[in-house]
Amino acid sequence: MKANRSRDTHPELAVRRLLHREGHRYRVSHPVIAAGRRIRPDITFSAMRIAVFIDGCYWHGCPVHGTLPRSNAAYWSEKFARNRSRDERDSSALEAEGWTVLRYWEHEPPGAAAAAICARIEAVRAQNG
Ligand SMILES: [Zn+2]
């Protein structure tokens, strides 16, 4: 249940609903192996090699809302830094294998994120003819 909770966050659901409404079909938390890493993008368009991440402001240390808990600040700051560097390694691994990686913060308006994702899908489709 814990895993589901972290996965089906509200902003992510909102983005998924909008993409679905636009007629786009995707996989959710589908594992992708890239550069020997097992990565689970939040939303995956496998055929077009587009991976979308909706990063939680807290765990991924968003510059606007990423506040450190007061107790054990050193522990948390190290943990969040680890999360961020894992995000970066995941992105690089995917990009190295030809994936387009799109990352959004959970505080970004879902409509804007969905519109940007749709635009990217159209661009990739146009490119592939
Ligand atoms: Zn934020």
PDB file of C-alpha atoms and ligand atoms in Angstrom:
ATOM      1  CA  MET A   1       0.000   0.000   0.000  1.00  0.00           C
ATOM      2  CA  LYS A   2       2.862   2.302   0.793  1.00  0.00           C
ATOM      3  CA  ALA A   3       4.232   1.897  -2.718  1.00  0.00           C
ATOM      4  CA  ASN A   4       0.848   2.678  -4.213  1.00  0.00           C
ATOM      5  CA  ARG A   5       0.483   5.768  -2.144  1.00  0.00           C
ATOM      6  CA  SER A   6       3.771   7.201  -3.290  1.00  0.00           C
ATOM      7  CA  ARG A   7       2.941   6.314  -6.865  1.00  0.00           C
ATOM      8  CA  ASP A   8      -0.622   7.465  -7.237  1.00  0.00           C
ATOM      9  CA  THR A   9      -0.116  10.992  -6.028  1.00  0.00           C
ATOM     10  CA  HIS A  10      -2.771  13.520  -6.888  1.00  0.00           C
ATOM     11  CA  PRO A  11      -0.826  15.658  -9.359  1.00  0.00           C
ATOM     12  CA  GLU A  12       0.314  12.551 -11.190  1.00  0.00           C
ATOM     13  CA  LEU A  13      -3.227  11.224 -11.423  1.00  0.00           C
ATOM     14  CA  ALA A  14      -4.409  14.572 -12.754  1.00  0.00           C
ATOM     15  CA  VAL A  15      -1.728  14.560 -15.454  1.00  0.00           C
ATOM     16  CA  ARG A  16      -2.575  10.962 -16.382  1.00  0.00           C
ATOM     17  CA  ARG A  17      -6.265  11.789 -16.664  1.00  0.00           C
ATOM     18  CA  LEU A  18      -5.541  14.704 -18.984  1.00  0.00           C
ATOM     19  CA  LEU A  19      -3.237  12.614 -21.188  1.00  0.00           C
ATOM     20  CA  HIS A  20      -5.833   9.881 -21.360  1.00  0.00           C
ATOM     21  CA  ARG A  21      -8.505  12.382 -22.302  1.00  0.00           C
ATOM     22  CA  GLU A  22      -6.270  13.519 -25.180  1.00  0.00           C
ATOM     23  CA  GLY A  23      -6.271   9.940 -26.409  1.00  0.00           C
ATOM     24  CA  HIS A  24      -2.742   9.062 -25.299  1.00  0.00           C
ATOM     25  CA  ARG A  25      -2.032   5.620 -23.904  1.00  0.00           C
ATOM     26  CA  TYR A  26       0.842   4.998 -21.544  1.00  0.00           C
ATOM     27  CA  ARG A  27       2.172   2.674 -18.904  1.00  0.00           C
ATOM     28  CA  VAL A  28       2.378   3.527 -15.240  1.00  0.00           C
ATOM     29  CA  SER A  29       5.511   2.742 -13.224  1.00  0.00           C
ATOM     30  CA  HIS A  30       6.637   0.345 -15.895  1.00  0.00           C
ATOM     31  CA  PRO A  31      10.264  -0.732 -15.386  1.00  0.00           C
ATOM     32  CA  VAL A  32      12.730   0.357 -18.043  1.00  0.00           C
ATOM     33  CA  ILE A  33      16.287  -0.970 -18.150  1.00  0.00           C
ATOM     34  CA  ALA A  34      18.711   1.729 -19.279  1.00  0.00           C
ATOM     35  CA  ALA A  35      22.488   1.667 -18.894  1.00  0.00           C
ATOM     36  CA  GLY A  36      22.117  -1.313 -16.590  1.00  0.00           C
ATOM     37  CA  ARG A  37      19.768   0.594 -14.287  1.00  0.00           C
ATOM     38  CA  ARG A  38      16.237  -0.460 -13.516  1.00  0.00           C
ATOM     39  CA  ILE A  39      14.196   2.710 -13.688  1.00  0.00           C
ATOM     40  CA  ARG A  40      10.484   3.194 -13.148  1.00  0.00           C
ATOM     41  CA  PRO A  41       9.278   6.399 -14.756  1.00  0.00           C
ATOM     42  CA  ASP A  42       5.877   7.497 -13.470  1.00  0.00           C
ATOM     43  CA  ILE A  43       4.480   7.544 -17.003  1.00  0.00           C
ATOM     44  CA  THR A  44       6.041   5.757 -19.968  1.00  0.00           C
ATOM     45  CA  PHE A  45       5.325   5.948 -23.686  1.00  0.00           C
ATOM     46  CA  SER A  46       7.442   2.949 -24.685  1.00  0.00           C
ATOM     47  CA  ALA A  47       7.123   3.090 -28.464  1.00  0.00           C
ATOM     48  CA  MET A  48       8.119   6.753 -28.547  1.00  0.00           C
ATOM     49  CA  ARG A  49      10.680   6.347 -25.778  1.00  0.00           C
ATOM     50  CA  ILE A  50       9.258   9.135 -23.698  1.00  0.00           C
ATOM     51  CA  ALA A  51       9.614   8.861 -19.925  1.00  0.00           C
ATOM     52  CA  VAL A  52       7.771  11.226 -17.613  1.00  0.00           C
ATOM     53  CA  PHE A  53       8.507  11.818 -13.947  1.00  0.00           C
ATOM     54  CA  ILE A  54       6.297  13.827 -11.633  1.00  0.00           C
ATOM     55  CA  ASP A  55       8.652  14.491  -8.754  1.00  0.00           C
ATOM     56  CA  GLY A  56       7.299  15.002  -5.268  1.00  0.00           C
ATOM     57  CA  CYS A  57       8.361  18.385  -3.862  1.00  0.00           C
ATOM     58  CA  TYR A  58       9.319  16.890  -0.520  1.00  0.00           C
ATOM     59  CA  TRP A  59      11.278  13.773  -1.411  1.00  0.00           C
ATOM     60  CA  HIS A  60      12.962  15.216  -4.443  1.00  0.00           C
ATOM     61  CA  GLY A  61      13.800  18.522  -2.777  1.00  0.00           C
ATOM     62  CA  CYS A  62      11.953  21.035  -4.898  1.00  0.00           C
ATOM     63  CA  PRO A  63      13.546  24.500  -4.674  1.00  0.00           C
ATOM     64  CA  VAL A  64      10.202  26.048  -3.723  1.00  0.00           C
ATOM     65  CA  HIS A  65       8.828  23.571  -1.173  1.00  0.00           C
ATOM     66  CA  GLY A  66      11.753  21.355  -0.286  1.00  0.00           C
ATOM     67  CA  THR A  67      12.133  22.115   3.405  1.00  0.00           C
ATOM     68  CA  LEU A  68      14.265  20.084   5.750  1.00  0.00           C
ATOM     69  CA  PRO A  69      12.693  18.470   8.794  1.00  0.00           C
ATOM     70  CA  ARG A  70      13.999  20.208  11.907  1.00  0.00           C
ATOM     71  CA  SER A  71      15.199  17.090  13.659  1.00  0.00           C
ATOM     72  CA  ASN A  72      17.972  15.046  12.073  1.00  0.00           C
ATOM     73  CA  ALA A  73      18.539  17.745   9.478  1.00  0.00           C
ATOM     74  CA  ALA A  74      21.873  16.265   8.408  1.00  0.00           C
ATOM     75  CA  TYR A  75      20.339  12.842   7.820  1.00  0.00           C
ATOM     76  CA  TRP A  76      17.493  14.248   5.752  1.00  0.00           C
ATOM     77  CA  SER A  77      19.624  16.626   3.775  1.00  0.00           C
ATOM     78  CA  GLU A  78      21.843  13.709   2.799  1.00  0.00           C
ATOM     79  CA  LYS A  79      18.831  11.564   1.953  1.00  0.00           C
ATOM     80  CA  PHE A  80      17.261  14.221  -0.264  1.00  0.00           C
ATOM     81  CA  ALA A  81      20.597  14.843  -1.963  1.00  0.00           C
ATOM     82  CA  ARG A  82      20.821  11.109  -2.654  1.00  0.00           C
ATOM     83  CA  ASN A  83      17.330  11.146  -4.155  1.00  0.00           C
ATOM     84  CA  ARG A  84      18.236  14.055  -6.394  1.00  0.00           C
ATOM     85  CA  SER A  85      21.441  12.477  -7.638  1.00  0.00           C
ATOM     86  CA  ARG A  86      19.574   9.240  -8.327  1.00  0.00           C
ATOM     87  CA  ASP A  87      17.045  11.277 -10.343  1.00  0.00           C
ATOM     88  CA  GLU A  88      19.899  12.743 -12.348  1.00  0.00           C
ATOM     89  CA  ARG A  89      21.524   9.355 -12.941  1.00  0.00           C
ATOM     90  CA  ASP A  90      18.184   7.890 -14.033  1.00  0.00           C
ATOM     91  CA  SER A  91      17.638  10.753 -16.476  1.00  0.00           C
ATOM     92  CA  SER A  92      21.145  10.436 -17.945  1.00  0.00           C
ATOM     93  CA  ALA A  93      20.840   6.662 -18.285  1.00  0.00           C
ATOM     94  CA  LEU A  94      17.549   7.003 -20.160  1.00  0.00           C
ATOM     95  CA  GLU A  95      18.801   9.818 -22.366  1.00  0.00           C
ATOM     96  CA  ALA A  96      21.918   7.809 -23.196  1.00  0.00           C
ATOM     97  CA  GLU A  97      19.605   5.161 -24.656  1.00  0.00           C
ATOM     98  CA  GLY A  98      17.630   7.588 -26.744  1.00  0.00           C
ATOM     99  CA  TRP A  99      14.801   8.326 -24.346  1.00  0.00           C
ATOM    100  CA  THR A 100      13.241  11.730 -23.985  1.00  0.00           C
ATOM    101  CA  VAL A 101      12.970  12.474 -20.275  1.00  0.00           C
ATOM    102  CA  LEU A 102      10.361  14.943 -19.045  1.00  0.00           C
ATOM    103  CA  ARG A 103      10.388  15.919 -15.379  1.00  0.00           C
ATOM    104  CA  TYR A 104       7.837  18.036 -13.568  1.00  0.00           C
ATOM    105  CA  TRP A 105       7.395  19.044  -9.953  1.00  0.00           C
ATOM    106  CA  GLU A 106       4.205  17.973  -8.289  1.00  0.00           C
ATOM    107  CA  HIS A 107       3.467  21.676  -7.617  1.00  0.00           C
ATOM    108  CA  GLU A 108       3.354  22.483 -11.331  1.00  0.00           C
ATOM    109  CA  PRO A 109      -0.172  22.845 -12.729  1.00  0.00           C
ATOM    110  CA  PRO A 110      -1.154  19.416 -14.135  1.00  0.00           C
ATOM    111  CA  GLY A 111      -2.701  21.109 -17.171  1.00  0.00           C
ATOM    112  CA  ALA A 112       0.604  22.746 -18.081  1.00  0.00           C
ATOM    113  CA  ALA A 113       2.559  19.519 -17.602  1.00  0.00           C
ATOM    114  CA  ALA A 114       0.052  17.519 -19.657  1.00  0.00           C
ATOM    115  CA  ALA A 115       0.121  20.129 -22.444  1.00  0.00           C
ATOM    116  CA  ALA A 116       3.926  20.014 -22.544  1.00  0.00           C
ATOM    117  CA  ILE A 117       3.881  16.200 -22.661  1.00  0.00           C
ATOM    118  CA  CYS A 118       1.300  16.218 -25.481  1.00  0.00           C
ATOM    119  CA  ALA A 119       3.430  18.703 -27.427  1.00  0.00           C
ATOM    120  CA  ARG A 120       6.443  16.434 -27.053  1.00  0.00           C
ATOM    121  CA  ILE A 121       4.473  13.411 -28.212  1.00  0.00           C
ATOM    122  CA  GLU A 122       3.336  15.304 -31.302  1.00  0.00           C
ATOM    123  CA  ALA A 123       6.919  16.387 -31.999  1.00  0.00           C
ATOM    124  CA  VAL A 124       8.230  12.823 -31.743  1.00  0.00           C
ATOM    125  CA  ARG A 125       5.400  11.560 -33.965  1.00  0.00           C
ATOM    126  CA  ALA A 126       6.144  14.207 -36.576  1.00  0.00           C
ATOM    127  CA  GLN A 127       9.817  13.278 -36.471  1.00  0.00           C
ATOM    128  CA  ASN A 128       9.070   9.601 -36.974  1.00  0.00           C
ATOM    129  CA  GLY A 129       6.827  10.488 -39.874  1.00  0.00           C
TER     130      GLY A 129
HETATM  131 ZN    ZN B   1       7.323  22.290  -5.055  1.00  0.00          ZN
END
